[in-house]
Structures are given as structure tokens and as C-alpha cells.
Amino acid sequence: MVFVLKQNINLEDKKFISLAIEQSRKSVKEGGFPAGAVIVKDGKVISHAISVGYKNNDPSGHAETAAIREACKNLKTSDLTGATLYESVECCVMCFSVAYWSGVSRIVYACKKTPKMVSKSYYEGATDNQILNKENNRKIELVFAPEFENESLSVIKEWEKQGGFNKN
């Protein structure tokens, strides 16, 4: 199977990526990292989550992982085949792996991981999910939504102005 990063999103994608960015704003308001996630299957929101792992002393409490957990709970299955994970920011390797193991079919994200974000420890490192995806047994369709990147970055910048990880 040939891997292709897509950048074309449809109206439904736009609606749900906006919801993921709303979740990132909620995360900041609740003292979390500026990341939000939404799981959609068959056109319906199955779950949504914010990233409060740092605040709750839970290293796995990222928005994407929390949304996947909740979706599996809501659907009473660990198989999310056919589901799309919408993210305000490109997921870390841990969350990408959880998406893989849960069977998520698509990931749509608003903001790419950058070297600057990696240098600020917003990510574990510069590992590229596209490369991981190429090497995995099952491929996840990765879709970048560049028209939402500035909106997502504005949430991150607001969080940084509020003190970021150093916020009390």
C-alpha cells in the first residue's frame, strides 16, 4: 500500500476539526495542555476530550488517548475501525500508537508538529508519524487541515502567554 498524506478535507472534516480546536480551548481553561480531540464514526461524535494529563499527574492523559478510551467505552469495544480521530495538533507517538492499536482509520489534524514545539518539550521528540505509518502493518489515513493551523496555533500561543507548563 502506498502512503499518501492528504490535505483535502470535506465539510464534515471542517466541522469536526473545529470541535477539536474548541476542545483545546476548553483544555486551556481547565489548566491543561492546548490539545483537543474528537472521535467520529458514521458521521456522529462518539467522544471528545481535552489534555489534562500534566495537571492530573497522568502521563497518558493526552486528549487523543482520552478520546479513544472514551469512544471504546461508549461503543463497548476496543475496535474503532471506521472511526476518524480529529486533533487540534498532530499527535505524539504515544497517541499515534493508541490510535493504531484501537483501529482508528483516519487522523485529521489542524496543526503540524514543529521543531520549535519539540524544543519546548511539547512532544517527546521529532519522530515523524508519517514514517511510523509507512512502517506499520496497518496504515492510518493521515490528513492535514492547513486552513485550521493558525487557529490551533493561536490557542497554543494563548496558553504560552498564560505560563504554559509553568502555570500554577
Tab-separated table of C-alpha atoms in Angstrom:
chain	number	residue	atom	x	y	z
A	1	MET	CA	0.000	0.000	0.000
A	2	VAL	CA	1.368	3.401	-0.970
A	3	PHE	CA	1.212	6.030	1.774
A	4	VAL	CA	-0.001	9.500	0.873
A	5	LEU	CA	-0.547	12.398	3.276
A	6	LYS	CA	-3.735	14.055	2.158
A	7	GLN	CA	-4.525	17.728	2.598
A	8	ASN	CA	-8.025	17.915	1.162
A	9	ILE	CA	-10.764	17.997	3.748
A	10	ASN	CA	-14.517	17.982	3.287
A	11	LEU	CA	-17.263	19.967	5.061
A	12	GLU	CA	-17.746	17.259	7.668
A	13	ASP	CA	-14.000	17.302	8.430
A	14	LYS	CA	-14.127	21.081	8.854
A	15	LYS	CA	-16.989	20.796	11.319
A	16	PHE	CA	-15.242	18.177	13.450
A	17	ILE	CA	-11.761	19.730	13.346
A	18	SER	CA	-13.388	22.925	14.656
A	19	LEU	CA	-14.813	20.884	17.541
A	20	ALA	CA	-11.326	19.537	18.300
A	21	ILE	CA	-9.974	23.106	18.431
A	22	GLU	CA	-12.856	24.039	20.760
A	23	GLN	CA	-11.753	21.173	22.999
A	24	SER	CA	-8.200	22.597	23.021
A	25	ARG	CA	-9.591	25.922	24.261
A	26	LYS	CA	-11.508	24.066	26.966
A	27	SER	CA	-8.311	22.248	27.923
A	28	VAL	CA	-6.508	25.565	28.437
A	29	LYS	CA	-9.405	26.921	30.516
A	30	GLU	CA	-9.218	23.836	32.727
A	31	GLY	CA	-5.462	24.153	33.225
A	32	GLY	CA	-4.400	21.593	30.627
A	33	PHE	CA	-2.192	21.470	27.553
A	34	PRO	CA	-3.716	23.182	24.468
A	35	ALA	CA	-4.808	19.994	22.707
A	36	GLY	CA	-8.275	18.693	21.980
A	37	ALA	CA	-9.597	15.609	20.234
A	38	VAL	CA	-12.861	14.293	18.844
A	39	ILE	CA	-13.679	10.758	17.664
A	40	VAL	CA	-16.308	10.444	14.928
A	41	LYS	CA	-17.806	7.289	13.476
A	42	ASP	CA	-20.577	7.128	10.879
A	43	GLY	CA	-20.890	10.926	10.992
A	44	LYS	CA	-21.579	11.007	14.748
A	45	VAL	CA	-19.391	12.289	17.577
A	46	ILE	CA	-18.579	9.268	19.746
A	47	SER	CA	-16.319	11.095	22.189
A	48	HIS	CA	-14.299	14.230	22.782
A	49	ALA	CA	-11.524	15.017	25.226
A	50	ILE	CA	-9.051	17.556	26.497
A	51	SER	CA	-5.419	17.181	27.522
A	52	VAL	CA	-5.164	17.419	31.305
A	53	GLY	CA	-2.643	14.655	31.934
A	54	TYR	CA	0.012	17.083	33.157
A	55	LYS	CA	-2.451	18.687	35.572
A	56	ASN	CA	-3.744	15.292	36.790
A	57	ASN	CA	-0.295	13.667	37.076
A	58	ASP	CA	-1.243	11.176	34.343
A	59	PRO	CA	1.392	10.893	31.620
A	60	SER	CA	-1.094	9.102	29.350
A	61	GLY	CA	-3.816	11.737	29.831
A	62	HIS	CA	-3.441	13.282	26.382
A	63	ALA	CA	-6.580	14.436	24.568
A	64	GLU	CA	-6.285	11.833	21.818
A	65	THR	CA	-5.777	8.892	24.184
A	66	ALA	CA	-8.573	10.100	26.456
A	67	ALA	CA	-10.934	10.438	23.469
A	68	ILE	CA	-10.038	6.941	22.256
A	69	ARG	CA	-10.630	5.481	25.728
A	70	GLU	CA	-13.997	7.201	25.953
A	71	ALA	CA	-15.023	6.127	22.438
A	72	CYS	CA	-14.191	2.497	23.212
A	73	LYS	CA	-16.159	2.742	26.447
A	74	ASN	CA	-19.143	4.372	24.713
A	75	LEU	CA	-19.186	1.787	21.910
A	76	LYS	CA	-18.340	-1.112	24.260
A	77	THR	CA	-15.493	-2.250	22.017
A	78	SER	CA	-11.778	-1.785	21.609
A	79	ASP	CA	-12.148	-1.754	17.807
A	80	LEU	CA	-12.628	1.718	16.325
A	81	THR	CA	-12.288	0.619	12.708
A	82	GLY	CA	-14.017	3.189	10.511
A	83	ALA	CA	-13.598	5.977	13.059
A	84	THR	CA	-11.809	9.276	12.477
A	85	LEU	CA	-9.725	10.993	15.147
A	86	TYR	CA	-9.801	14.785	14.825
A	87	GLU	CA	-6.950	16.594	16.591
A	88	SER	CA	-6.197	20.239	17.191
A	89	VAL	CA	-2.472	19.386	16.993
A	90	GLU	CA	-0.633	16.482	15.406
A	91	CYS	CA	-0.487	13.672	17.938
A	92	CYS	CA	2.589	12.418	19.729
A	93	VAL	CA	3.980	8.933	19.138
A	94	MET	CA	2.095	7.516	22.148
A	95	CYS	CA	-1.267	8.779	20.898
A	96	PHE	CA	-0.498	7.687	17.344
A	97	SER	CA	0.216	4.195	18.654
A	98	VAL	CA	-3.014	4.122	20.677
A	99	ALA	CA	-4.896	5.179	17.527
A	100	TYR	CA	-3.180	2.361	15.644
A	101	TRP	CA	-3.981	-0.301	18.245
A	102	SER	CA	-7.602	0.841	18.561
A	103	GLY	CA	-8.139	0.554	14.808
A	104	VAL	CA	-8.752	4.251	14.080
A	105	SER	CA	-8.911	4.525	10.285
A	106	ARG	CA	-8.209	8.239	9.786
A	107	ILE	CA	-6.500	11.033	11.677
A	108	VAL	CA	-7.261	14.635	10.706
A	109	TYR	CA	-5.145	17.288	12.409
A	110	ALA	CA	-5.080	21.071	12.327
A	111	CYS	CA	-1.501	21.829	13.314
A	112	LYS	CA	1.740	20.082	12.393
A	113	LYS	CA	4.437	19.194	14.905
A	114	THR	CA	7.289	21.698	14.516
A	115	PRO	CA	10.932	21.681	15.650
A	116	LYS	CA	10.090	24.637	17.907
A	117	MET	CA	7.343	22.617	19.637
A	118	VAL	CA	9.756	19.710	20.070
A	119	SER	CA	12.403	22.038	21.564
A	120	LYS	CA	9.802	23.280	24.077
A	121	SER	CA	9.072	19.651	25.087
A	122	TYR	CA	5.541	19.727	23.734
A	123	TYR	CA	6.489	16.426	22.061
A	124	GLU	CA	8.725	13.509	23.049
A	125	GLY	CA	10.946	14.176	20.054
A	126	ALA	CA	10.987	14.777	16.335
A	127	THR	CA	9.750	11.292	15.347
A	128	ASP	CA	7.579	11.622	12.253
A	129	ASN	CA	4.207	9.856	12.405
A	130	GLN	CA	4.225	9.604	8.614
A	131	ILE	CA	7.368	7.459	8.767
A	132	LEU	CA	5.883	5.310	11.539
A	133	ASN	CA	2.737	4.919	9.476
A	134	LYS	CA	4.728	3.739	6.449
A	135	GLU	CA	6.429	1.077	8.572
A	136	ASN	CA	3.305	-0.134	10.413
A	137	ASN	CA	1.411	-3.246	9.340
A	138	ARG	CA	-1.822	-1.265	9.024
A	139	LYS	CA	-1.889	2.229	7.541
A	140	ILE	CA	-3.895	5.084	9.010
A	141	GLU	CA	-5.029	7.751	6.574
A	142	LEU	CA	-3.348	10.961	7.780
A	143	VAL	CA	-4.977	14.224	6.751
A	144	PHE	CA	-3.508	17.657	7.457
A	145	ALA	CA	-6.014	20.540	7.547
A	146	PRO	CA	-3.732	23.550	6.931
A	147	GLU	CA	-6.564	26.087	6.847
A	148	PHE	CA	-7.049	25.455	10.603
A	149	GLU	CA	-3.382	25.625	11.605
A	150	ASN	CA	-3.319	29.316	12.554
A	151	GLU	CA	-6.433	28.920	14.703
A	152	SER	CA	-4.855	25.992	16.537
A	153	LEU	CA	-1.561	27.850	16.930
A	154	SER	CA	-3.422	30.821	18.441
A	155	VAL	CA	-4.685	28.537	21.240
A	156	ILE	CA	-1.120	27.350	21.889
A	157	LYS	CA	0.161	30.942	21.950
A	158	GLU	CA	-2.563	31.949	24.418
A	159	TRP	CA	-1.621	29.016	26.652
A	160	GLU	CA	2.055	30.055	26.478
A	161	LYS	CA	1.118	33.653	27.443
A	162	GLN	CA	-0.676	32.204	30.477
A	163	GLY	CA	2.516	30.440	31.574
A	164	GLY	CA	2.317	27.135	29.708
A	165	PHE	CA	3.699	24.232	31.726
A	166	ASN	CA	4.872	26.703	34.398
A	167	LYS	CA	1.341	27.901	35.156
A	168	ASN	CA	0.435	27.412	38.811
